[in-house]
């Protein structure tokens, strides 16, 4: 029973993070209709920044968020201006090529700088356990889960209760009508894109202590995010978070109970195919 | 206040407007008439910055705006209620109205403008939390006009406000436009319903094949045999 609960906590934590990563992807998609295949790789940059902070500067990954998140936000503005804005009106295949290409550039750069070694990022919480009666779980997972839930709630609040959120929803629904209301569509797109990268700048260091960091991790994260995106119903943000948790739980519990455990890696894809067959509109529908 | 001179515009090399010149004074209500497909909507899209003109000039309060972005044109005080209303259907009536309130000079007047819209269209106050997509056509048109008013325009442009509305609702919409015009607020309205447009406006233009062919007072146009035959079915 307690291994089940530990798996549950781990699954919830990873799933919450998946949900959050995908919400950032979904937000960008909803205002630009642009799928960013480098999304996961951009997050891995943030993880390596956290690694650098710990190794060479001795800054705890949680503390380094204060620097990495704004850095990624700024990087997002530059990237939008230099690359993404130029392909906004281009053919969808060009967008796929450009963002995939960017992903490979990032992977190769990380490989050159940090080598292909599997690395772990140590935080002051690493190895710390939280004991609740019979149940023991790692503090890093708990922190990741709590932060992802808080950030998802903040995101919903921003979207539904603030002026900027209203603008985002307007641009997502009808960019032309939004511009006739005096909204600068380009500005909203740029801030959402930068905000997505800023989110990755928080999430990256946050999960660096629970992931094994290596240069090709990004592609895996992008794939998972796309699965979660479709499972969640593409532009349904609540559905996205729920779908993220489902995939996270499938990975974690699959690892515990599948025999042989190597099959666990298939489980998210199996769930994905099942949903496509049975409920293509996503977990919550539309 | 608004002055178009020799405007030429089109889509991807296909010329729609050949030579459009018209003016709207600061307190005027002007109709732009014409049958389907002559380019009335293209004129509106070009003025509001959705479409770039290739020749000619658009001056608003003496300033050239033919190269300005749609949001800058709204900022300048020129607001379009687009054809088919283009509401944000998933959002509530109130959110739709608040979306209209994004330009700098209108932001501090949010409360006052919102009250004004609800005074003009009391039914919207009752529907304020309802999703805009669930309203009737007439109510949706009211939201669209209200959304434009939230930007505190100096000149309101409307593209086919009667589209899809029952005659009684069309009258109600034009009645509201006349009230707004008295404030005063300059209005330029594109209409296929020529009789109601000429009854409400002071002056009118007729657009045919991308060029202005008639420019006269509404009074004179109502009596003009050619216009009566072509547009009023008399």
Short mmCIF file of N, CA and C in Angstrom, two decimals, chain B residues 26-201:
data_model
loop_
_atom_site.label_atom_id
_atom_site.label_comp_id
_atom_site.label_asym_id
_atom_site.label_seq_id
_atom_site.Cartn_x
_atom_site.Cartn_y
_atom_site.Cartn_z
N UNK B 26 -17.42 65.93 -38.14
CA UNK B 26 -17.32 65.56 -36.72
C UNK B 26 -18.66 65.25 -36.07
N UNK B 27 -19.75 65.78 -36.60
CA UNK B 27 -21.05 65.51 -35.96
C UNK B 27 -22.00 64.82 -36.92
N UNK B 28 -21.45 64.35 -38.03
CA UNK B 28 -22.31 63.80 -39.07
C UNK B 28 -22.63 62.32 -38.89
N UNK B 29 -23.74 61.90 -39.52
CA UNK B 29 -24.04 60.48 -39.65
C UNK B 29 -24.19 60.23 -41.15
N UNK B 30 -23.27 59.44 -41.68
CA UNK B 30 -23.17 59.28 -43.12
C UNK B 30 -23.36 57.81 -43.50
N UNK B 31 -24.08 57.59 -44.59
CA UNK B 31 -24.32 56.22 -45.06
C UNK B 31 -23.48 55.94 -46.30
N UNK B 32 -22.93 54.73 -46.34
CA UNK B 32 -22.25 54.26 -47.55
C UNK B 32 -23.09 53.11 -48.09
N UNK B 33 -23.70 53.36 -49.27
CA UNK B 33 -24.66 52.40 -49.80
C UNK B 33 -24.11 51.71 -51.03
N UNK B 34 -24.80 50.65 -51.40
CA UNK B 34 -24.38 49.93 -52.60
C UNK B 34 -24.85 48.50 -52.51
N UNK B 35 -24.92 47.83 -53.65
CA UNK B 35 -25.40 46.45 -53.59
C UNK B 35 -24.26 45.51 -53.17
N UNK B 36 -24.61 44.26 -53.09
CA UNK B 36 -23.68 43.23 -52.65
C UNK B 36 -22.43 43.18 -53.52
N UNK B 37 -21.25 43.11 -52.90
CA UNK B 37 -20.04 42.85 -53.66
C UNK B 37 -19.43 44.04 -54.38
N UNK B 38 -19.87 45.26 -54.08
CA UNK B 38 -19.26 46.41 -54.76
C UNK B 38 -18.04 46.93 -54.02
N UNK B 39 -17.79 46.41 -52.82
CA UNK B 39 -16.58 46.81 -52.09
C UNK B 39 -16.84 47.63 -50.85
N UNK B 40 -18.07 47.64 -50.35
CA UNK B 40 -18.38 48.45 -49.16
C UNK B 40 -17.56 47.98 -47.95
N UNK B 41 -17.56 46.66 -47.75
CA UNK B 41 -16.80 46.12 -46.61
C UNK B 41 -15.31 46.37 -46.78
N UNK B 42 -14.86 46.34 -48.04
CA UNK B 42 -13.44 46.59 -48.31
C UNK B 42 -13.07 48.01 -47.89
N UNK B 43 -13.97 48.96 -48.13
CA UNK B 43 -13.72 50.34 -47.69
C UNK B 43 -13.53 50.36 -46.17
N UNK B 44 -14.45 49.67 -45.46
CA UNK B 44 -14.38 49.66 -44.00
C UNK B 44 -13.09 49.00 -43.50
N UNK B 45 -12.74 47.88 -44.13
CA UNK B 45 -11.51 47.17 -43.72
C UNK B 45 -10.28 48.02 -43.97
N UNK B 46 -10.31 48.78 -45.06
CA UNK B 46 -9.16 49.61 -45.38
C UNK B 46 -9.03 50.77 -44.40
N UNK B 47 -10.17 51.40 -44.09
CA UNK B 47 -10.11 52.51 -43.13
C UNK B 47 -9.61 52.02 -41.77
N UNK B 48 -10.09 50.83 -41.35
CA UNK B 48 -9.75 50.38 -40.00
C UNK B 48 -8.40 49.66 -39.93
N UNK B 49 -7.68 49.61 -41.06
CA UNK B 49 -6.31 49.11 -41.02
C UNK B 49 -6.16 47.61 -41.20
N UNK B 50 -7.28 46.91 -41.46
CA UNK B 50 -7.17 45.46 -41.67
C UNK B 50 -6.61 45.17 -43.06
N UNK B 51 -6.76 46.15 -43.94
CA UNK B 51 -6.31 45.99 -45.32
C UNK B 51 -5.51 47.24 -45.69
N UNK B 52 -4.37 47.03 -46.35
CA UNK B 52 -3.54 48.17 -46.75
C UNK B 52 -4.01 48.72 -48.09
N UNK B 53 -4.16 50.02 -48.18
CA UNK B 53 -4.48 50.62 -49.47
C UNK B 53 -3.20 50.69 -50.29
N UNK B 54 -3.35 50.65 -51.62
CA UNK B 54 -2.16 50.73 -52.46
C UNK B 54 -1.94 52.16 -52.96
N UNK B 55 -3.02 52.91 -53.05
CA UNK B 55 -2.90 54.32 -53.43
C UNK B 55 -3.92 55.13 -52.66
N UNK B 56 -3.73 56.45 -52.68
CA UNK B 56 -4.69 57.33 -52.04
C UNK B 56 -4.38 57.57 -50.58
N UNK B 57 -5.22 58.40 -49.95
CA UNK B 57 -4.92 58.73 -48.56
C UNK B 57 -6.16 58.61 -47.69
N UNK B 58 -5.91 58.29 -46.42
CA UNK B 58 -6.98 58.27 -45.41
C UNK B 58 -6.52 59.22 -44.31
N UNK B 59 -7.24 60.29 -44.13
CA UNK B 59 -6.87 61.23 -43.07
C UNK B 59 -7.93 61.25 -42.00
N UNK B 60 -7.48 61.13 -40.75
CA UNK B 60 -8.41 61.22 -39.62
C UNK B 60 -7.93 62.34 -38.72
N UNK B 61 -8.77 63.34 -38.54
CA UNK B 61 -8.40 64.55 -37.79
C UNK B 61 -7.10 65.13 -38.31
N UNK B 62 -6.97 65.12 -39.64
CA UNK B 62 -5.81 65.71 -40.28
C UNK B 62 -4.58 64.83 -40.32
N UNK B 63 -4.65 63.67 -39.64
CA UNK B 63 -3.48 62.79 -39.59
C UNK B 63 -3.62 61.65 -40.60
N UNK B 64 -2.57 61.36 -41.32
CA UNK B 64 -2.60 60.26 -42.27
C UNK B 64 -2.58 58.93 -41.51
N UNK B 65 -3.57 58.07 -41.76
CA UNK B 65 -3.62 56.80 -41.02
C UNK B 65 -3.61 55.59 -41.94
N UNK B 66 -3.32 55.81 -43.22
CA UNK B 66 -3.43 54.68 -44.15
C UNK B 66 -2.35 53.62 -43.92
N UNK B 67 -1.31 53.94 -43.14
CA UNK B 67 -0.28 52.94 -42.85
C UNK B 67 -0.31 52.50 -41.38
N UNK B 68 -1.30 52.96 -40.65
CA UNK B 68 -1.36 52.63 -39.22
C UNK B 68 -1.94 51.24 -39.00
N UNK B 69 -1.60 50.61 -37.87
CA UNK B 69 -2.12 49.28 -37.55
C UNK B 69 -3.55 49.42 -37.00
N UNK B 70 -4.34 48.34 -37.07
CA UNK B 70 -5.72 48.42 -36.57
C UNK B 70 -5.79 48.96 -35.14
N UNK B 71 -4.86 48.51 -34.27
CA UNK B 71 -4.96 48.95 -32.87
C UNK B 71 -4.63 50.43 -32.71
N UNK B 72 -3.72 50.94 -33.57
CA UNK B 72 -3.41 52.36 -33.50
C UNK B 72 -4.58 53.21 -33.99
N UNK B 73 -5.32 52.67 -34.95
CA UNK B 73 -6.47 53.40 -35.47
C UNK B 73 -7.57 53.46 -34.42
N UNK B 74 -7.74 52.37 -33.67
CA UNK B 74 -8.70 52.38 -32.56
C UNK B 74 -8.24 53.41 -31.52
N UNK B 75 -6.96 53.40 -31.25
CA UNK B 75 -6.37 54.34 -30.30
C UNK B 75 -6.64 55.80 -30.72
N UNK B 76 -6.61 56.02 -32.04
CA UNK B 76 -6.85 57.36 -32.56
C UNK B 76 -8.31 57.78 -32.42
N UNK B 77 -9.20 56.81 -32.21
CA UNK B 77 -10.61 57.15 -31.99
C UNK B 77 -11.54 56.73 -33.10
N UNK B 78 -11.04 55.86 -33.97
CA UNK B 78 -11.82 55.38 -35.11
C UNK B 78 -12.11 53.90 -34.87
N UNK B 79 -13.37 53.56 -34.58
CA UNK B 79 -13.65 52.18 -34.19
C UNK B 79 -14.70 51.56 -35.11
N UNK B 80 -14.41 50.34 -35.56
CA UNK B 80 -15.31 49.64 -36.47
C UNK B 80 -16.09 48.55 -35.75
N UNK B 81 -17.41 48.51 -36.01
CA UNK B 81 -18.22 47.36 -35.60
C UNK B 81 -18.27 46.47 -36.84
N UNK B 82 -17.52 45.34 -36.82
CA UNK B 82 -17.33 44.60 -38.07
C UNK B 82 -18.58 43.87 -38.53
N UNK B 83 -18.56 43.53 -39.81
CA UNK B 83 -19.65 42.76 -40.39
C UNK B 83 -19.76 41.42 -39.69
N UNK B 84 -20.97 41.01 -39.41
CA UNK B 84 -21.18 39.74 -38.73
C UNK B 84 -20.84 39.81 -37.25
N UNK B 85 -20.59 41.02 -36.75
CA UNK B 85 -20.41 41.33 -35.33
C UNK B 85 -19.10 40.86 -34.71
N UNK B 86 -18.66 39.64 -35.07
CA UNK B 86 -17.37 39.11 -34.56
C UNK B 86 -17.23 39.26 -33.05
N UNK B 87 -18.23 38.82 -32.32
CA UNK B 87 -18.12 38.83 -30.86
C UNK B 87 -17.23 37.69 -30.41
N UNK B 88 -16.77 37.77 -29.17
CA UNK B 88 -16.05 36.64 -28.57
C UNK B 88 -17.11 35.77 -27.91
N UNK B 89 -17.57 34.77 -28.67
CA UNK B 89 -18.77 34.04 -28.29
C UNK B 89 -18.67 33.29 -26.97
N UNK B 90 -17.45 32.82 -26.68
CA UNK B 90 -17.29 32.05 -25.45
C UNK B 90 -17.26 32.93 -24.20
N UNK B 91 -17.08 34.23 -24.39
CA UNK B 91 -16.96 35.13 -23.23
C UNK B 91 -18.30 35.74 -22.88
N UNK B 92 -18.40 36.20 -21.64
CA UNK B 92 -19.64 36.82 -21.20
C UNK B 92 -19.81 38.18 -21.89
N UNK B 93 -21.04 38.68 -21.84
CA UNK B 93 -21.34 40.00 -22.39
C UNK B 93 -20.41 41.05 -21.76
N UNK B 94 -20.27 40.96 -20.45
CA UNK B 94 -19.44 41.95 -19.75
C UNK B 94 -17.98 41.88 -20.20
N UNK B 95 -17.46 40.65 -20.34
CA UNK B 95 -16.07 40.52 -20.81
C UNK B 95 -15.91 41.06 -22.22
N UNK B 96 -16.91 40.83 -23.07
CA UNK B 96 -16.86 41.38 -24.43
C UNK B 96 -16.77 42.90 -24.37
N UNK B 97 -17.59 43.49 -23.50
CA UNK B 97 -17.57 44.95 -23.40
C UNK B 97 -16.23 45.42 -22.86
N UNK B 98 -15.72 44.73 -21.85
CA UNK B 98 -14.45 45.15 -21.25
C UNK B 98 -13.28 45.00 -22.22
N UNK B 99 -13.36 43.99 -23.10
CA UNK B 99 -12.33 43.83 -24.11
C UNK B 99 -12.25 45.08 -24.99
N UNK B 100 -13.41 45.67 -25.23
CA UNK B 100 -13.42 46.88 -26.05
C UNK B 100 -12.73 48.05 -25.36
N UNK B 101 -12.56 47.92 -24.06
CA UNK B 101 -12.01 49.01 -23.26
C UNK B 101 -10.52 48.79 -23.01
N UNK B 102 -9.72 48.80 -24.10
CA UNK B 102 -8.30 48.54 -23.89
C UNK B 102 -7.42 49.73 -24.27
N UNK B 103 -7.97 50.69 -25.01
CA UNK B 103 -7.12 51.81 -25.41
C UNK B 103 -6.91 52.78 -24.25
N UNK B 104 -5.77 53.40 -24.28
CA UNK B 104 -5.30 54.20 -23.14
C UNK B 104 -6.29 55.27 -22.67
N UNK B 105 -6.80 56.05 -23.63
CA UNK B 105 -7.64 57.19 -23.20
C UNK B 105 -9.00 56.74 -22.68
N UNK B 106 -9.40 55.48 -23.03
CA UNK B 106 -10.71 55.00 -22.59
C UNK B 106 -10.64 54.27 -21.25
N UNK B 107 -9.46 53.75 -20.92
CA UNK B 107 -9.31 52.93 -19.70
C UNK B 107 -9.80 53.61 -18.42
N UNK B 108 -9.40 54.87 -18.16
CA UNK B 108 -9.85 55.49 -16.91
C UNK B 108 -11.36 55.76 -16.88
N UNK B 109 -12.00 55.70 -18.06
CA UNK B 109 -13.44 56.00 -18.10
C UNK B 109 -14.27 54.72 -18.14
N UNK B 110 -13.68 53.59 -17.77
CA UNK B 110 -14.32 52.28 -17.89
C UNK B 110 -15.74 52.24 -17.31
N UNK B 111 -15.85 52.67 -16.05
CA UNK B 111 -17.14 52.60 -15.34
C UNK B 111 -18.19 53.45 -16.05
N UNK B 112 -17.78 54.67 -16.38
CA UNK B 112 -18.69 55.61 -17.03
C UNK B 112 -19.18 55.08 -18.39
N UNK B 113 -18.24 54.52 -19.16
CA UNK B 113 -18.59 54.01 -20.49
C UNK B 113 -19.50 52.80 -20.38
N UNK B 114 -19.21 51.94 -19.40
CA UNK B 114 -20.03 50.74 -19.20
C UNK B 114 -21.47 51.15 -18.83
N UNK B 115 -21.59 52.13 -17.95
CA UNK B 115 -22.92 52.62 -17.57
C UNK B 115 -23.66 53.16 -18.78
N UNK B 116 -22.91 53.85 -19.63
CA UNK B 116 -23.52 54.46 -20.81
C UNK B 116 -24.06 53.38 -21.75
N UNK B 117 -23.27 52.30 -21.93
CA UNK B 117 -23.71 51.21 -22.80
C UNK B 117 -24.98 50.56 -22.24
N UNK B 118 -25.00 50.35 -20.92
CA UNK B 118 -26.16 49.71 -20.31
C UNK B 118 -27.38 50.63 -20.34
N UNK B 119 -27.12 51.94 -20.35
CA UNK B 119 -28.23 52.88 -20.45
C UNK B 119 -28.82 52.86 -21.86
N UNK B 120 -27.92 52.75 -22.84
CA UNK B 120 -28.35 52.72 -24.24
C UNK B 120 -29.06 51.41 -24.57
N UNK B 121 -28.52 50.31 -24.04
CA UNK B 121 -29.10 48.98 -24.29
C UNK B 121 -29.36 48.29 -22.95
N UNK B 122 -30.48 48.61 -22.30
CA UNK B 122 -30.72 48.07 -20.95
C UNK B 122 -30.74 46.55 -20.90
N UNK B 123 -31.11 45.92 -22.02
CA UNK B 123 -31.21 44.46 -22.01
C UNK B 123 -29.83 43.82 -21.74
N UNK B 124 -28.76 44.52 -22.12
CA UNK B 124 -27.42 43.96 -21.91
C UNK B 124 -27.07 43.89 -20.43
N UNK B 125 -27.62 44.80 -19.64
CA UNK B 125 -27.36 44.77 -18.20
C UNK B 125 -27.92 43.48 -17.60
N UNK B 126 -29.06 43.04 -18.14
CA UNK B 126 -29.68 41.81 -17.64
C UNK B 126 -28.88 40.58 -18.09
N UNK B 127 -28.21 40.72 -19.23
CA UNK B 127 -27.50 39.57 -19.81
C UNK B 127 -26.00 39.61 -19.51
N UNK B 128 -25.56 40.47 -18.65
CA UNK B 128 -24.12 40.76 -18.58
C UNK B 128 -23.24 39.55 -18.30
N UNK B 129 -23.76 38.54 -17.60
CA UNK B 129 -22.90 37.38 -17.30
C UNK B 129 -23.15 36.20 -18.23
N UNK B 130 -24.09 36.39 -19.17
CA UNK B 130 -24.39 35.33 -20.13
C UNK B 130 -23.33 35.31 -21.23
N UNK B 131 -23.05 34.10 -21.77
CA UNK B 131 -22.08 34.02 -22.87
C UNK B 131 -22.65 34.72 -24.10
N UNK B 132 -21.81 35.53 -24.75
CA UNK B 132 -22.28 36.35 -25.87
C UNK B 132 -22.87 35.50 -26.99
N UNK B 133 -22.32 34.28 -27.17
CA UNK B 133 -22.78 33.42 -28.25
C UNK B 133 -24.21 32.94 -28.07
N UNK B 134 -24.74 33.05 -26.84
CA UNK B 134 -26.09 32.54 -26.59
C UNK B 134 -27.16 33.62 -26.76
N UNK B 135 -26.75 34.85 -27.08
CA UNK B 135 -27.73 35.93 -27.22
C UNK B 135 -28.41 35.87 -28.58
N UNK B 136 -29.53 36.58 -28.69
CA UNK B 136 -30.21 36.70 -29.99
C UNK B 136 -29.39 37.62 -30.89
N UNK B 137 -29.70 37.59 -32.19
CA UNK B 137 -28.96 38.41 -33.14
C UNK B 137 -28.96 39.89 -32.79
N UNK B 138 -30.13 40.38 -32.40
CA UNK B 138 -30.25 41.80 -32.06
C UNK B 138 -29.41 42.15 -30.85
N UNK B 139 -29.47 41.30 -29.84
CA UNK B 139 -28.68 41.55 -28.63
C UNK B 139 -27.19 41.49 -28.93
N UNK B 140 -26.81 40.55 -29.83
CA UNK B 140 -25.40 40.45 -30.22
C UNK B 140 -24.94 41.73 -30.91
N UNK B 141 -25.81 42.28 -31.75
CA UNK B 141 -25.44 43.53 -32.42
C UNK B 141 -25.27 44.65 -31.39
N UNK B 142 -26.11 44.63 -30.36
CA UNK B 142 -25.98 45.63 -29.29
C UNK B 142 -24.65 45.47 -28.57
N UNK B 143 -24.26 44.22 -28.31
CA UNK B 143 -22.97 43.99 -27.65
C UNK B 143 -21.84 44.51 -28.55
N UNK B 144 -21.96 44.24 -29.86
CA UNK B 144 -20.91 44.66 -30.79
C UNK B 144 -20.78 46.19 -30.79
N UNK B 145 -21.92 46.87 -30.80
CA UNK B 145 -21.87 48.34 -30.76
C UNK B 145 -21.35 48.80 -29.40
N UNK B 146 -21.83 48.15 -28.34
CA UNK B 146 -21.37 48.50 -26.99
C UNK B 146 -19.87 48.31 -26.84
N UNK B 147 -19.35 47.21 -27.39
CA UNK B 147 -17.92 46.93 -27.32
C UNK B 147 -17.13 48.05 -27.99
N UNK B 148 -17.65 48.53 -29.14
CA UNK B 148 -16.97 49.62 -29.84
C UNK B 148 -17.04 50.91 -29.02
N UNK B 149 -18.18 51.14 -28.38
CA UNK B 149 -18.33 52.38 -27.59
C UNK B 149 -17.39 52.39 -26.38
N UNK B 150 -17.03 51.20 -25.89
CA UNK B 150 -16.14 51.11 -24.74
C UNK B 150 -14.75 51.68 -25.04
N UNK B 151 -14.44 51.84 -26.34
CA UNK B 151 -13.16 52.44 -26.72
C UNK B 151 -13.27 53.96 -26.81
N UNK B 152 -14.43 54.50 -26.40
CA UNK B 152 -14.67 55.94 -26.45
C UNK B 152 -14.31 56.54 -27.81
N UNK B 153 -14.98 56.05 -28.88
CA UNK B 153 -14.61 56.51 -30.23
C UNK B 153 -15.04 57.94 -30.49
N UNK B 154 -14.35 58.55 -31.47
CA UNK B 154 -14.78 59.85 -31.97
C UNK B 154 -15.60 59.64 -33.24
N UNK B 155 -15.26 58.54 -33.92
CA UNK B 155 -16.03 58.18 -35.11
C UNK B 155 -16.31 56.69 -35.04
N UNK B 156 -17.60 56.35 -35.12
CA UNK B 156 -18.01 54.95 -35.06
C UNK B 156 -18.35 54.50 -36.48
N UNK B 157 -17.76 53.37 -36.88
CA UNK B 157 -18.09 52.83 -38.19
C UNK B 157 -18.81 51.50 -38.00
N UNK B 158 -19.84 51.29 -38.80
CA UNK B 158 -20.59 50.04 -38.69
C UNK B 158 -20.72 49.42 -40.06
N UNK B 159 -20.42 48.12 -40.14
CA UNK B 159 -20.53 47.40 -41.39
C UNK B 159 -21.75 46.49 -41.33
N UNK B 160 -22.78 46.86 -42.05
CA UNK B 160 -24.03 46.08 -42.12
C UNK B 160 -24.62 45.75 -40.74
N UNK B 161 -24.95 46.75 -39.96
CA UNK B 161 -25.50 46.44 -38.63
C UNK B 161 -26.85 45.73 -38.70
N UNK B 162 -27.55 45.80 -39.84
CA UNK B 162 -28.87 45.19 -39.92
C UNK B 162 -28.80 43.73 -40.33
N UNK B 163 -27.60 43.25 -40.65
CA UNK B 163 -27.44 41.90 -41.18
C UNK B 163 -28.06 40.85 -40.25
N UNK B 164 -29.01 40.11 -40.78
CA UNK B 164 -29.62 39.03 -40.02
C UNK B 164 -30.59 39.46 -38.93
N UNK B 165 -30.95 40.75 -38.93
CA UNK B 165 -31.86 41.21 -37.88
C UNK B 165 -33.28 41.39 -38.43
N UNK B 166 -34.26 41.13 -37.56
CA UNK B 166 -35.65 41.40 -37.93
C UNK B 166 -35.83 42.91 -38.06
N UNK B 167 -36.80 43.36 -38.89
CA UNK B 167 -37.00 44.79 -39.13
C UNK B 167 -37.13 45.60 -37.84
N UNK B 168 -37.87 45.07 -36.86
CA UNK B 168 -38.08 45.83 -35.63
C UNK B 168 -36.75 46.07 -34.91
N UNK B 169 -35.89 45.06 -34.92
CA UNK B 169 -34.58 45.18 -34.26
C UNK B 169 -33.67 46.13 -35.03
N UNK B 170 -33.77 46.07 -36.36
CA UNK B 170 -32.98 46.98 -37.17
C UNK B 170 -33.35 48.43 -36.81
N UNK B 171 -34.64 48.68 -36.67
CA UNK B 171 -35.08 50.02 -36.28
C UNK B 171 -34.51 50.42 -34.93
N UNK B 172 -34.52 49.45 -34.02
CA UNK B 172 -34.01 49.73 -32.67
C UNK B 172 -32.53 50.10 -32.72
N UNK B 173 -31.77 49.35 -33.56
CA UNK B 173 -30.33 49.61 -33.68
C UNK B 173 -30.10 51.01 -34.26
N UNK B 174 -30.84 51.36 -35.31
CA UNK B 174 -30.65 52.68 -35.92
C UNK B 174 -31.13 53.80 -35.00
N UNK B 175 -32.16 53.48 -34.20
CA UNK B 175 -32.62 54.46 -33.21
C UNK B 175 -31.47 54.76 -32.24
N UNK B 176 -30.80 53.71 -31.79
CA UNK B 176 -29.65 53.88 -30.88
C UNK B 176 -28.54 54.68 -31.55
N UNK B 177 -28.31 54.43 -32.83
CA UNK B 177 -27.26 55.16 -33.54
C UNK B 177 -27.59 56.65 -33.61
N UNK B 178 -28.88 56.95 -33.78
CA UNK B 178 -29.26 58.36 -33.82
C UNK B 178 -29.06 59.04 -32.47
N UNK B 179 -29.38 58.30 -31.42
CA UNK B 179 -29.14 58.84 -30.08
C UNK B 179 -27.65 59.15 -29.91
N UNK B 180 -26.80 58.20 -30.33
CA UNK B 180 -25.35 58.39 -30.21
C UNK B 180 -24.88 59.57 -31.04
N UNK B 181 -25.45 59.71 -32.23
CA UNK B 181 -25.05 60.78 -33.13
C UNK B 181 -25.33 62.16 -32.53
N UNK B 182 -26.34 62.22 -31.66
CA UNK B 182 -26.71 63.51 -31.06
C UNK B 182 -25.74 63.95 -29.97
N UNK B 183 -24.87 63.03 -29.54
CA UNK B 183 -24.02 63.31 -28.35
C UNK B 183 -23.07 64.51 -28.43
N UNK B 184 -22.31 64.75 -29.47
CA UNK B 184 -22.36 64.13 -30.78
C UNK B 184 -21.26 63.09 -30.97
N UNK B 185 -21.56 62.13 -31.85
CA UNK B 185 -20.57 61.12 -32.24
C UNK B 185 -20.72 60.96 -33.75
N UNK B 186 -19.60 61.09 -34.46
CA UNK B 186 -19.64 60.92 -35.91
C UNK B 186 -19.86 59.44 -36.24
N UNK B 187 -20.68 59.16 -37.23
CA UNK B 187 -20.99 57.77 -37.57
C UNK B 187 -20.91 57.58 -39.08
N UNK B 188 -20.26 56.50 -39.47
CA UNK B 188 -20.24 56.09 -40.88
C UNK B 188 -20.78 54.67 -40.93
N UNK B 189 -21.91 54.51 -41.65
CA UNK B 189 -22.53 53.20 -41.64
C UNK B 189 -22.68 52.66 -43.07
N UNK B 190 -22.25 51.40 -43.22
CA UNK B 190 -22.43 50.69 -44.48
C UNK B 190 -23.73 49.91 -44.37
N UNK B 191 -24.61 50.06 -45.35
CA UNK B 191 -25.89 49.36 -45.25
C UNK B 191 -26.38 48.89 -46.61
N UNK B 192 -26.99 47.70 -46.59
CA UNK B 192 -27.70 47.25 -47.78
C UNK B 192 -29.16 47.66 -47.69
N UNK B 193 -29.62 47.85 -46.46
CA UNK B 193 -30.99 48.30 -46.24
C UNK B 193 -31.02 49.82 -46.44
N UNK B 194 -31.17 50.20 -47.71
CA UNK B 194 -30.99 51.60 -48.10
C UNK B 194 -32.04 52.51 -47.48
N UNK B 195 -33.29 52.03 -47.42
CA UNK B 195 -34.36 52.92 -46.96
C UNK B 195 -34.14 53.31 -45.50
N UNK B 196 -33.77 52.34 -44.67
CA UNK B 196 -33.58 52.69 -43.26
C UNK B 196 -32.33 53.54 -43.08
N UNK B 197 -31.30 53.27 -43.88
CA UNK B 197 -30.07 54.05 -43.76
C UNK B 197 -30.32 55.50 -44.16
N UNK B 198 -31.04 55.69 -45.24
CA UNK B 198 -31.30 57.06 -45.70
C UNK B 198 -32.25 57.80 -44.76
N UNK B 199 -33.10 57.04 -44.07
CA UNK B 199 -34.00 57.68 -43.13
C UNK B 199 -33.23 58.18 -41.91
N UNK B 200 -32.15 57.49 -41.55
CA UNK B 200 -31.42 57.82 -40.33
C UNK B 200 -30.27 58.81 -40.57
N UNK B 201 -29.67 58.77 -41.75
CA UNK B 201 -28.46 59.56 -41.99
C UNK B 201 -28.77 60.91 -42.63
#
